[in-house]
Structures are given as structure tokens and as C-alpha cells.
mmCIF file with all atom_site columns, C-alpha atoms in Angstrom:
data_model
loop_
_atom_site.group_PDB
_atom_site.id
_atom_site.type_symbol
_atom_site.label_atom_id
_atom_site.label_alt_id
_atom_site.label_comp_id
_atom_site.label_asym_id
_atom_site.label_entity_id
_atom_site.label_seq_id
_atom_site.pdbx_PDB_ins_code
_atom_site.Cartn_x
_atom_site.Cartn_y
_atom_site.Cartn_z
_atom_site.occupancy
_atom_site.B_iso_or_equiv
_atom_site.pdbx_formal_charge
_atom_site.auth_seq_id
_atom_site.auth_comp_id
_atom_site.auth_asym_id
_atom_site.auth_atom_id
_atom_site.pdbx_PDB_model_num
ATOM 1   C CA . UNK A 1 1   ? -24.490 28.264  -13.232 1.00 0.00 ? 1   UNK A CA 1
ATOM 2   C CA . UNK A 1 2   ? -22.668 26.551  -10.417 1.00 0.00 ? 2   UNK A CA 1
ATOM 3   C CA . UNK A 1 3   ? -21.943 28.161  -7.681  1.00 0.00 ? 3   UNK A CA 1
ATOM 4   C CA . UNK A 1 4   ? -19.484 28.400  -4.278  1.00 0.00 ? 4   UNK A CA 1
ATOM 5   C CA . UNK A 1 5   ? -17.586 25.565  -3.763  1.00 0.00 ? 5   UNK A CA 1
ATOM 6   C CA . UNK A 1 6   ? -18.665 23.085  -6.178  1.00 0.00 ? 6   UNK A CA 1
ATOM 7   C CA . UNK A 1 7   ? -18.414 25.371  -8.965  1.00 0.00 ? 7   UNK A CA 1
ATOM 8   C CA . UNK A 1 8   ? -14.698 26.272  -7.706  1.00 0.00 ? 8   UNK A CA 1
ATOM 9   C CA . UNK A 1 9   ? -13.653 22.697  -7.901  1.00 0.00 ? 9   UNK A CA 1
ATOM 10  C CA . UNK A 1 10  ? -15.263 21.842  -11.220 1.00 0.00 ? 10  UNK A CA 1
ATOM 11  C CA . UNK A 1 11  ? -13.233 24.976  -12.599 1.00 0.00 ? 11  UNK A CA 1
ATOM 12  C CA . UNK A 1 12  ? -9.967  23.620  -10.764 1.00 0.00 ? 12  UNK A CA 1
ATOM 13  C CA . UNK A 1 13  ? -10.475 20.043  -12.439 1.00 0.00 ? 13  UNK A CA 1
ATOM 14  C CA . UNK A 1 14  ? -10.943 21.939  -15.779 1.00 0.00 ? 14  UNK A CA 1
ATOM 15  C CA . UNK A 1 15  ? -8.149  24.207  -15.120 1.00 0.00 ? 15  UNK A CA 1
ATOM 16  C CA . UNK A 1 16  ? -5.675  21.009  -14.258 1.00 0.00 ? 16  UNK A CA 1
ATOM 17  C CA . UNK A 1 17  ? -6.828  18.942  -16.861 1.00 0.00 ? 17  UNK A CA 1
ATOM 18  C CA . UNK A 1 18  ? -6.364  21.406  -19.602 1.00 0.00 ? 18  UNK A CA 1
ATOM 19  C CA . UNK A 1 19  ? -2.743  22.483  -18.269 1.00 0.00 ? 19  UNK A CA 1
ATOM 20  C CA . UNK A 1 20  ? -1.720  18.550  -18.313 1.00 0.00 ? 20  UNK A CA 1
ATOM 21  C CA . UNK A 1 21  ? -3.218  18.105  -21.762 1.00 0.00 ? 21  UNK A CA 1
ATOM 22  C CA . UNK A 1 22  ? -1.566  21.391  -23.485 1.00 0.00 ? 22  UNK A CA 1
ATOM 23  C CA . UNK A 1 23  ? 1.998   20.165  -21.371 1.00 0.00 ? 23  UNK A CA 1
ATOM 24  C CA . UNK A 1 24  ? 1.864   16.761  -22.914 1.00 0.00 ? 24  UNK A CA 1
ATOM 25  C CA . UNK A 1 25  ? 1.390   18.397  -26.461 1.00 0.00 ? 25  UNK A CA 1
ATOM 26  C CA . UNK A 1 26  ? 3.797   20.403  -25.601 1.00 0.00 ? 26  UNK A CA 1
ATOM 27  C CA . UNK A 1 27  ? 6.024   17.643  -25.731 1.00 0.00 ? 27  UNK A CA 1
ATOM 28  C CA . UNK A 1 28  ? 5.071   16.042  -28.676 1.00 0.00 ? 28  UNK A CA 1
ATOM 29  C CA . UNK A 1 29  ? 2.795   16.142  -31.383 1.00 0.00 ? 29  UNK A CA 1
ATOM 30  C CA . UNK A 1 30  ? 1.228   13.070  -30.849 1.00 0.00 ? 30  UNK A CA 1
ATOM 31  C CA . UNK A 1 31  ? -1.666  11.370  -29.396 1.00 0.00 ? 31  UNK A CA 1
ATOM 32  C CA . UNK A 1 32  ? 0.647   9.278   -26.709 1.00 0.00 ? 32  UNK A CA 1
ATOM 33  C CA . UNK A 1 33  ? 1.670   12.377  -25.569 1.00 0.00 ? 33  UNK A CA 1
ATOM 34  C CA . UNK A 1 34  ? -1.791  13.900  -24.702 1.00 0.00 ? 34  UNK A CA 1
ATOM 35  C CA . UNK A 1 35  ? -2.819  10.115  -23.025 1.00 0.00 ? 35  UNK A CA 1
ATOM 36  C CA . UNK A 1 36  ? 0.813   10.951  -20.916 1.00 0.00 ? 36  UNK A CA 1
ATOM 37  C CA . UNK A 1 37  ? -0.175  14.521  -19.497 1.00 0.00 ? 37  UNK A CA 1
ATOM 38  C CA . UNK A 1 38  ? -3.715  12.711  -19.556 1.00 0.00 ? 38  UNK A CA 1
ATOM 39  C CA . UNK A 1 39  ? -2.686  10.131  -16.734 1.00 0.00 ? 39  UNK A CA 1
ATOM 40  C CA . UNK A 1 40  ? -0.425  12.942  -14.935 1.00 0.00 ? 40  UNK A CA 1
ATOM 41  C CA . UNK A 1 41  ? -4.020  14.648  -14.457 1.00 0.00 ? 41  UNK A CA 1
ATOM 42  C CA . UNK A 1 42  ? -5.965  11.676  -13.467 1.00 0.00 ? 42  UNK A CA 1
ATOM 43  C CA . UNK A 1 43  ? -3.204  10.929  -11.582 1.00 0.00 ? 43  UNK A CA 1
ATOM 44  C CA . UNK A 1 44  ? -3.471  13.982  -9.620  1.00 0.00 ? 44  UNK A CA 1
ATOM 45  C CA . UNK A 1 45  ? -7.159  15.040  -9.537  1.00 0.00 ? 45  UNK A CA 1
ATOM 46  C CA . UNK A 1 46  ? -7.683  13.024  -5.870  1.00 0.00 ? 46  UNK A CA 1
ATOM 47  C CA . UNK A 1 47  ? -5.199  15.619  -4.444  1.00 0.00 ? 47  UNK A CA 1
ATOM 48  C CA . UNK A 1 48  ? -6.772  18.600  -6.339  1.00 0.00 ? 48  UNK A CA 1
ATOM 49  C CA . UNK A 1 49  ? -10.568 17.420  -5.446  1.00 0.00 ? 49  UNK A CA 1
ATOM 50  C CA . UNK A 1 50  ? -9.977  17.111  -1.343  1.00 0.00 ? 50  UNK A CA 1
ATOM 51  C CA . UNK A 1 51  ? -7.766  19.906  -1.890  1.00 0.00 ? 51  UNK A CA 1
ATOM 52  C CA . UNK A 1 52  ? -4.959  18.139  -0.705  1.00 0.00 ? 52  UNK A CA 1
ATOM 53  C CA . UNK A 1 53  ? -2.628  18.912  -2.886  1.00 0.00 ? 53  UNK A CA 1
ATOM 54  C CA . UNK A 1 54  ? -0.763  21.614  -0.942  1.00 0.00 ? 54  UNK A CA 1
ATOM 55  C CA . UNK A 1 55  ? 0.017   19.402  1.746   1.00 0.00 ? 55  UNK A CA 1
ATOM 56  C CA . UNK A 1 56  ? 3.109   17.573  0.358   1.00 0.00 ? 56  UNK A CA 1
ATOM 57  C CA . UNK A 1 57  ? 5.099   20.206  -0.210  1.00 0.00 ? 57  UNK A CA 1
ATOM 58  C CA . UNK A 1 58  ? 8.052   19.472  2.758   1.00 0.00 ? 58  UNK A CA 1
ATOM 59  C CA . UNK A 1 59  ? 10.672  16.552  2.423   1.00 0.00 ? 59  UNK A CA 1
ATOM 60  C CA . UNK A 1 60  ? 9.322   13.134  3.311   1.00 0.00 ? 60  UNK A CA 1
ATOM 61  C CA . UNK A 1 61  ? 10.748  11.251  6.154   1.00 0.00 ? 61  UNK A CA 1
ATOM 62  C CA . UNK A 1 62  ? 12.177  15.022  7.335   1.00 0.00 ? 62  UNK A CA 1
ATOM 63  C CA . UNK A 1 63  ? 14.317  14.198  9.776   1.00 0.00 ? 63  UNK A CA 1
ATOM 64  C CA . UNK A 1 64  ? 14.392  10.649  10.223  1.00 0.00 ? 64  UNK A CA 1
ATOM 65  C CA . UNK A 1 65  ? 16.478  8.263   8.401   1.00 0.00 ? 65  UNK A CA 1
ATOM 66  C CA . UNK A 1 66  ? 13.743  5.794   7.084   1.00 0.00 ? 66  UNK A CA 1
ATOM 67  C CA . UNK A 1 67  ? 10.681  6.476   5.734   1.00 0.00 ? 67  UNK A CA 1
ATOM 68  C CA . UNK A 1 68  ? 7.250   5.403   7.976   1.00 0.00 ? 68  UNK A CA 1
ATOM 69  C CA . UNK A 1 69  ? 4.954   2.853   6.460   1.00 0.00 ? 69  UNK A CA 1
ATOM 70  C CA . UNK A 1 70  ? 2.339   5.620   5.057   1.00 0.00 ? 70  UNK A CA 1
ATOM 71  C CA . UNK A 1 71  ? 5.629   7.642   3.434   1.00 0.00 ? 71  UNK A CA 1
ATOM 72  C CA . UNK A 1 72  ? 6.838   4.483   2.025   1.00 0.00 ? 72  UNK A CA 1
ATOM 73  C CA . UNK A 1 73  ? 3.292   3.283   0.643   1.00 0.00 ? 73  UNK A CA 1
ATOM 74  C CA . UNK A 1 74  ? 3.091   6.722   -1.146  1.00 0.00 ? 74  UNK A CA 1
ATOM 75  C CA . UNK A 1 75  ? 6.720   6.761   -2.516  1.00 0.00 ? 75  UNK A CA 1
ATOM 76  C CA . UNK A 1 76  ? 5.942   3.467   -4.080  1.00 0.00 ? 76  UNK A CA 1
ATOM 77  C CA . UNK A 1 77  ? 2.641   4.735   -5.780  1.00 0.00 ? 77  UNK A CA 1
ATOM 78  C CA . UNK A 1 78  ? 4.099   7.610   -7.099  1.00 0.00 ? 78  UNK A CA 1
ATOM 79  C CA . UNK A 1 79  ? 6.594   5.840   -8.604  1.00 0.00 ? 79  UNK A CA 1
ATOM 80  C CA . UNK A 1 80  ? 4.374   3.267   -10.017 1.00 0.00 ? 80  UNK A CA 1
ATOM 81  C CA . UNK A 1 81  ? 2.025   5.926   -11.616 1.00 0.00 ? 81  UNK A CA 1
ATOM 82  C CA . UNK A 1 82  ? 4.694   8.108   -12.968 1.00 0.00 ? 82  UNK A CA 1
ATOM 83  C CA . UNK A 1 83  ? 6.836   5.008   -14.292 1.00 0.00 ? 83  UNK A CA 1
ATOM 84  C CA . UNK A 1 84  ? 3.011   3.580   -15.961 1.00 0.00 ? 84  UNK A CA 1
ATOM 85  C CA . UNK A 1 85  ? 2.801   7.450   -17.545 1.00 0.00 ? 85  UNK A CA 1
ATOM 86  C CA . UNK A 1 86  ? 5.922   7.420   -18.917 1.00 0.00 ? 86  UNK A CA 1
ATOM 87  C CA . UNK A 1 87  ? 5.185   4.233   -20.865 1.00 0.00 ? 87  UNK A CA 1
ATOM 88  C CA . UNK A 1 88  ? 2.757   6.680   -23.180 1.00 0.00 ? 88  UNK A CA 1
ATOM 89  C CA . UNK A 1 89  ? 5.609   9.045   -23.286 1.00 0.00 ? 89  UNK A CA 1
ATOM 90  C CA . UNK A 1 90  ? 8.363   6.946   -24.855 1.00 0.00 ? 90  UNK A CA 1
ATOM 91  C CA . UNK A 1 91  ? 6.260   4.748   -26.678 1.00 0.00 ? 91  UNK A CA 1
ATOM 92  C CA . UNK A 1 92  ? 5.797   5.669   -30.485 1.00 0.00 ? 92  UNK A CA 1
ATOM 93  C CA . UNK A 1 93  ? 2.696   4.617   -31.395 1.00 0.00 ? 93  UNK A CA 1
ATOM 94  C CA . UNK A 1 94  ? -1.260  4.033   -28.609 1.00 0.00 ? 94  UNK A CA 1
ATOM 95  C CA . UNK A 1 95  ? -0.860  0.276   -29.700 1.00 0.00 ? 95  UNK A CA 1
ATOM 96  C CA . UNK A 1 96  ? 2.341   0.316   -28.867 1.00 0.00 ? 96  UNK A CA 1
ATOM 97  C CA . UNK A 1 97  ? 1.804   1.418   -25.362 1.00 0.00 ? 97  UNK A CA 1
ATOM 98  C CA . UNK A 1 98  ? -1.118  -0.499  -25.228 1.00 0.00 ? 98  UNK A CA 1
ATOM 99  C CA . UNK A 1 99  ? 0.957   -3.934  -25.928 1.00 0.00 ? 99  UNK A CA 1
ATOM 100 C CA . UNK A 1 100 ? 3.613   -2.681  -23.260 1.00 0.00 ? 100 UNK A CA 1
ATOM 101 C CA . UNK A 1 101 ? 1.182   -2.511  -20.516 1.00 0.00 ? 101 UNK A CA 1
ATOM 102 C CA . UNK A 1 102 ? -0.561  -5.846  -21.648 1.00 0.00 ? 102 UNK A CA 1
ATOM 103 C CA . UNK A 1 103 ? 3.042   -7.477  -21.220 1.00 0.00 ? 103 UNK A CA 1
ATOM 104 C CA . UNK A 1 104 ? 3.632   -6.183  -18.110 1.00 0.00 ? 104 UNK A CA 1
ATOM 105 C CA . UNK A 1 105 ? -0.050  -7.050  -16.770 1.00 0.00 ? 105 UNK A CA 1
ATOM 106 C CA . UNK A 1 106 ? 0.455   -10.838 -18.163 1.00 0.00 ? 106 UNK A CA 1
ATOM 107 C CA . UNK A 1 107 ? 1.025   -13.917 -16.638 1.00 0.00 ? 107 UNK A CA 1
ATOM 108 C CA . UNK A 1 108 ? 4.232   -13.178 -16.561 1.00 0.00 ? 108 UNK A CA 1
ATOM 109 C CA . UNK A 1 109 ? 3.811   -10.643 -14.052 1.00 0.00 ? 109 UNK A CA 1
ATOM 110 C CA . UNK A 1 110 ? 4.632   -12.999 -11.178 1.00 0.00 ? 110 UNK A CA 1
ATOM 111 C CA . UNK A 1 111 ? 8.040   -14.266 -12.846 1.00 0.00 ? 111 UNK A CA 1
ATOM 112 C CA . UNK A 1 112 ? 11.591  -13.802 -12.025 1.00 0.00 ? 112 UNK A CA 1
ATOM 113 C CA . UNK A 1 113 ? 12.312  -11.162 -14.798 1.00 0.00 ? 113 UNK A CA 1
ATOM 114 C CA . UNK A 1 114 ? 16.107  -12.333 -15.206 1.00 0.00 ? 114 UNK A CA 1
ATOM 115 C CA . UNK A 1 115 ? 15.963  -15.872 -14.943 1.00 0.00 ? 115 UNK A CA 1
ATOM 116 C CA . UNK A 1 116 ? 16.101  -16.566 -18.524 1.00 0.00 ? 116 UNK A CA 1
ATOM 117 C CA . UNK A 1 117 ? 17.292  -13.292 -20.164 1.00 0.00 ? 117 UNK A CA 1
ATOM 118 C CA . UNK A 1 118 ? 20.646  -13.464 -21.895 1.00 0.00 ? 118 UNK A CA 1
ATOM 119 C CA . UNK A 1 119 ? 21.740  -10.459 -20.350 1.00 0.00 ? 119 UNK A CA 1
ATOM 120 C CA . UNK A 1 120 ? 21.695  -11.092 -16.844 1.00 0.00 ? 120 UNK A CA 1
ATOM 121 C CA . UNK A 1 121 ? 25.442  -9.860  -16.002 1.00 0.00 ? 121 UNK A CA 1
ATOM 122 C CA . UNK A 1 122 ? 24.059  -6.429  -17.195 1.00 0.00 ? 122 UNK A CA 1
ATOM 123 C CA . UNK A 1 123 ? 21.031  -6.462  -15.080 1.00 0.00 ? 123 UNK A CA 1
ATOM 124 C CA . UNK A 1 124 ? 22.767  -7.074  -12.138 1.00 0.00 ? 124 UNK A CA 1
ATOM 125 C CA . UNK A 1 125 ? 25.471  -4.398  -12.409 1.00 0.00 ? 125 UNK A CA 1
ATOM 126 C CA . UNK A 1 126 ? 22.826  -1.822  -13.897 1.00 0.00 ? 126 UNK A CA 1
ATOM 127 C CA . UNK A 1 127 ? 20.865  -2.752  -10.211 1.00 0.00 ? 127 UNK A CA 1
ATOM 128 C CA . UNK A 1 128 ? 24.695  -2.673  -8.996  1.00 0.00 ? 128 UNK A CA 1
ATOM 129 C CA . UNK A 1 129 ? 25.356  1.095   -9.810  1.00 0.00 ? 129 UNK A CA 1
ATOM 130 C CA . UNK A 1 130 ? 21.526  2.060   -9.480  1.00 0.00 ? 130 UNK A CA 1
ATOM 131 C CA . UNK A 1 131 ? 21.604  1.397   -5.083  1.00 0.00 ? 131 UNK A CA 1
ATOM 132 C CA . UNK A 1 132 ? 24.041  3.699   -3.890  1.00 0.00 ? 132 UNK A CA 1
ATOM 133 C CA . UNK A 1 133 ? 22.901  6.532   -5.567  1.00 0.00 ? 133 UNK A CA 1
ATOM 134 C CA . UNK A 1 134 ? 19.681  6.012   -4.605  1.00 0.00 ? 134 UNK A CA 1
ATOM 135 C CA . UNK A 1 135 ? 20.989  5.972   -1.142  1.00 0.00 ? 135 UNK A CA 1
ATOM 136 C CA . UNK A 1 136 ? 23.071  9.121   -1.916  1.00 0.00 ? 136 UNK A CA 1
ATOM 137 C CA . UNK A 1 137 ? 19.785  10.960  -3.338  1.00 0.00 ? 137 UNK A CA 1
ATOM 138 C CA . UNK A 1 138 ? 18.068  9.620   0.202   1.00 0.00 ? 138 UNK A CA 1
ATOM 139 C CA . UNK A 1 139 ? 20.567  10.431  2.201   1.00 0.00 ? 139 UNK A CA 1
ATOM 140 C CA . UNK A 1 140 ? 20.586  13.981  0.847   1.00 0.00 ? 140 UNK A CA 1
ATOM 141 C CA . UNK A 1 141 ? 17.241  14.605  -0.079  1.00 0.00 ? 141 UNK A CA 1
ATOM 142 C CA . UNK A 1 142 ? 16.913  17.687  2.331   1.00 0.00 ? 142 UNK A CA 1
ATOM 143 C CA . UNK A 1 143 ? 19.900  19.186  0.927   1.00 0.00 ? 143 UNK A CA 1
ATOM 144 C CA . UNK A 1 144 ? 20.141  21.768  -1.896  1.00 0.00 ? 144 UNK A CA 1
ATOM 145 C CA . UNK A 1 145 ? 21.166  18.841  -3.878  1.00 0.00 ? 145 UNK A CA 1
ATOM 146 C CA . UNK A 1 146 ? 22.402  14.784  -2.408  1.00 0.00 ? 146 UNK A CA 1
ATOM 147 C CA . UNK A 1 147 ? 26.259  14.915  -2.113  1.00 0.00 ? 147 UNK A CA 1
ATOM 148 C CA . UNK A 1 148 ? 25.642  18.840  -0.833  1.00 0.00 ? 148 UNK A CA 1
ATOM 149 C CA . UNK A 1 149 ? 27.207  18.195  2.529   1.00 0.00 ? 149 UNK A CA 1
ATOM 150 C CA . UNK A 1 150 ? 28.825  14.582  1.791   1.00 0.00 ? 150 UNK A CA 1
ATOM 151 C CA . UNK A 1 151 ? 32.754  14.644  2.440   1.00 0.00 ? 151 UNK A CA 1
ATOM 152 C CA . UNK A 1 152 ? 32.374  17.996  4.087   1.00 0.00 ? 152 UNK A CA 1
ATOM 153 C CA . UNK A 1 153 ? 35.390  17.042  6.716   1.00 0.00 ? 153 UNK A CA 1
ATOM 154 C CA . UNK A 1 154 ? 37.153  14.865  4.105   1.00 0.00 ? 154 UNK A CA 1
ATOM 155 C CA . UNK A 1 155 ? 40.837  15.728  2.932   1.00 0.00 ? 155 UNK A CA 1
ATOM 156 C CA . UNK A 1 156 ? 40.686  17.042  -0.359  1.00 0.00 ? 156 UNK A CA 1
ATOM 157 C CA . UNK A 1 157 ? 42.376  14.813  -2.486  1.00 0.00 ? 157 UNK A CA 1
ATOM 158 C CA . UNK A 1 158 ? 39.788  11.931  -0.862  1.00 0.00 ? 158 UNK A CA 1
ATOM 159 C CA . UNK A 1 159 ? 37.187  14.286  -1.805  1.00 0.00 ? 159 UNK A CA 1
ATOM 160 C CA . UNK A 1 160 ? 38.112  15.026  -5.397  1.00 0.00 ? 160 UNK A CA 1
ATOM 161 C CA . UNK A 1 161 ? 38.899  11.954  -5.631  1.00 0.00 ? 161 UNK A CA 1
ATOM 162 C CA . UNK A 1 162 ? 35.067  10.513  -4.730  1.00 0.00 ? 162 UNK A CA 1
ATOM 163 C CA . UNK A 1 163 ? 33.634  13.134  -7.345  1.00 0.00 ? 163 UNK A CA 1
ATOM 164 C CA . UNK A 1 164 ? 35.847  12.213  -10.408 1.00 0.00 ? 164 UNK A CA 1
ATOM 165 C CA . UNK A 1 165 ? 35.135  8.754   -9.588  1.00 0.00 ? 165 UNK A CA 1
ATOM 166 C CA . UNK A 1 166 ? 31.216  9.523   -9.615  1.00 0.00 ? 166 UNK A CA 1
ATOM 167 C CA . UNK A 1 167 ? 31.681  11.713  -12.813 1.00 0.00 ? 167 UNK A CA 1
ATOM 168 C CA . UNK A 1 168 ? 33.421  8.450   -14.220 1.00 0.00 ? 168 UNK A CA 1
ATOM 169 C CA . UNK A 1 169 ? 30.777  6.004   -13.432 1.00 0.00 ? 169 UNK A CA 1
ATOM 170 C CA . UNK A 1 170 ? 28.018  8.387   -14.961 1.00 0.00 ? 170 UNK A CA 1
ATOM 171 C CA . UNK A 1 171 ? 30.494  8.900   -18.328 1.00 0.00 ? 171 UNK A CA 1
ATOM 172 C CA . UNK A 1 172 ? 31.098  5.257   -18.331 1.00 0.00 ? 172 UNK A CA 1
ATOM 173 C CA . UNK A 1 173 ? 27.166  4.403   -18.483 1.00 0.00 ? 173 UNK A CA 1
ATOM 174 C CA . UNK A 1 174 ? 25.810  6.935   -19.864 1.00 0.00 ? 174 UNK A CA 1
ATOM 175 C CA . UNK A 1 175 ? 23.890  7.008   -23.739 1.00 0.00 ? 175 UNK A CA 1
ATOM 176 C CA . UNK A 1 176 ? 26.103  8.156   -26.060 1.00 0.00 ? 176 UNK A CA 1
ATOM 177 C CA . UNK A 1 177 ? 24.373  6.836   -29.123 1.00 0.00 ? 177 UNK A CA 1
ATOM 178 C CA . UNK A 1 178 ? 22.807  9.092   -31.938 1.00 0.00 ? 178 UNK A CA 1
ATOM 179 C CA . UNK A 1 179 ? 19.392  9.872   -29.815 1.00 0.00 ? 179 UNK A CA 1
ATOM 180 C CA . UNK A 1 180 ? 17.320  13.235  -30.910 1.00 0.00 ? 180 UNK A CA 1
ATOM 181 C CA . UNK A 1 181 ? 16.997  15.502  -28.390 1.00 0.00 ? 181 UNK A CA 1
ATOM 182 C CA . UNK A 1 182 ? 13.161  14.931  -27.446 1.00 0.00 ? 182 UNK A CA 1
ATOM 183 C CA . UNK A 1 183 ? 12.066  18.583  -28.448 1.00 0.00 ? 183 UNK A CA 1
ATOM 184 C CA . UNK A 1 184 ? 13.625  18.616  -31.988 1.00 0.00 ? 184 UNK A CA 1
ATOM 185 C CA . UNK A 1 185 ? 10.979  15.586  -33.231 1.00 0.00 ? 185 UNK A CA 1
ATOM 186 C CA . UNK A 1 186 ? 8.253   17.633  -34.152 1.00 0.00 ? 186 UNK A CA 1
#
């Protein structure tokens, strides 16, 4: 049997893989769902093999207003990975997924996305509404939650007035179609 150490960290790999795999079926009985909490392990396993993965645990960029290059680099490849994951999760079908990632890994890779797509206007406002609350959730990431502490030592009515116009802008782009709620499409 293996011992110390290296018998430790062979359990830990089991143990993480096996937690990922049951949470993806978890979500949904089917095989894209498995490759999803698959590639969350993967994903992970550097962290749990140098046993690193107790380290990130405080805000990034605590205290400072702009991440450093290293904080940056790793906010970006986090996003990447868990954006490439959740290809797996929303697609229907393997080939599906499989097709989606060939698209994106095509020649068209190294195009403008918008220059010829009809829908430009939407893009752009989409991108328009996306920046400032991504600068919000920044701004207040060591908060309880972003706008936590935003408009503290505003009048009221210019505070109420801020959060009914945020509440409006979700409501006004939000999906209100006939979706299934994820859990029920088993």
C-alpha cells in the first residue's frame, strides 16, 4: 500500500475528483455534465497536488486599487477555464460542445467578432451595461457584497434613487422567456 505523503495525495486527487464528478451529476443527468465537474477537477488538481490550494483564500489586490501583473494573469485564467467548463455545462449534447470549442479554436479566432454580425448595436450596449458593474463588483469586492458601502454619505433620495435605477437596468435586461429552472430537467 502507499504510504506517508504520497499515499495522502493520491487519496486527495481521488477524493477531489470523485466530489467534482458526483457535483456535475448532480446537476444533470448527462454525460456533459460529468466532462463539466470533470474539467473543474483537472482544473484544480495543480493547487490540490503542491497543496496550494489553501493559499487563495483572502481578496485579491487587498488593498490596492489595481490588480499586480501575477493577480491579473490569474484572474484571466480562471476566467478562461471556468468560462471553457461551462461550455460542457450548457451545451446539450458532447458533439455539441465539441463543435463549440472547435469554433472558437478556428481561424477565426484572431477576428474582430462584431465586424460582420447583424447585431452589433446589441453587442455594444450588452459590453455598455456589462463595465460598470464590473467596476462596482471591483470596487467592492472586499465588502460583504459591491455597493455595501457605495453612497454611504449620499442624501437619500440620490441614494434610492441610484438603486431603483440599478434594479431597473437588471429588470430591463434580464431573461424573461419560458427557461426551465436547471434542476427540474432531469
Amino acid at each position: 500500500p502507499l504510504g506517508g505523503s504520497r499515499g495522502n495525495t493520491l487519496k486527495r486527487i481521488t477524493n477531489t475528483f470523485i466530489i467534482f464528478l458526483v457535483s456535475g451529476f448532480w446537476h444533470g443527468a448527462n454525460w456533459t455534465f460529468i466532462i463539466w465537474g470533470g474539467l473543474n477537477a483537472l482544473f484544480i488538481m495543480p493547487s490540490i497536488v503542491l497543496k496550494t490550494n489553501r493559499n487563495n483564500l483572502d481578496t485579491i489586490a487587498q488593498g490596492k486599487l489595481i490588480p499586480g501583473i501575477r493577480e491579473f494573469l490569474q484572474m484571466v485564467l480562471t476566467f478562461a477555464l471556468t468560462v471553457f467548463a461551462w461550455i460542457f455545462f450548457r451545451c446539450k449534447t458532447i458533439g455539441q460542445a465539441i463543435d463549440y470549442v472547435k469554433g472558437i479554436f478556428s481561424h477565426d479566432l484572431f477576428t474582430i467578432p462584431f465586424a460582420r454580425h447583424p447585431e452589433l448595436k446589441r453587442a455594444v450596449i450588452c459590453l455598455i451595461l456589462i463595465v460598470p458593474f464590473m467596476m462596482l463588483e471591483w470596487l467592492g469586492r472586499e465588502n460583504n457584497y459591491a455597493i455595501e458601502k457605495l453612497g454611504l454619505r449620499w442624501p437619500k433620495p440620490l441614494k434610492w434613487s441610484f438603486y431603483g435605477l440599478l434594479v431597473f437596468i437588471i429588470g430591463m435586461y434580464m431573461q424573461t422567456g419560458g427557461t426551465e429552472f436547471i434542476y427540474f430537467q432531469f
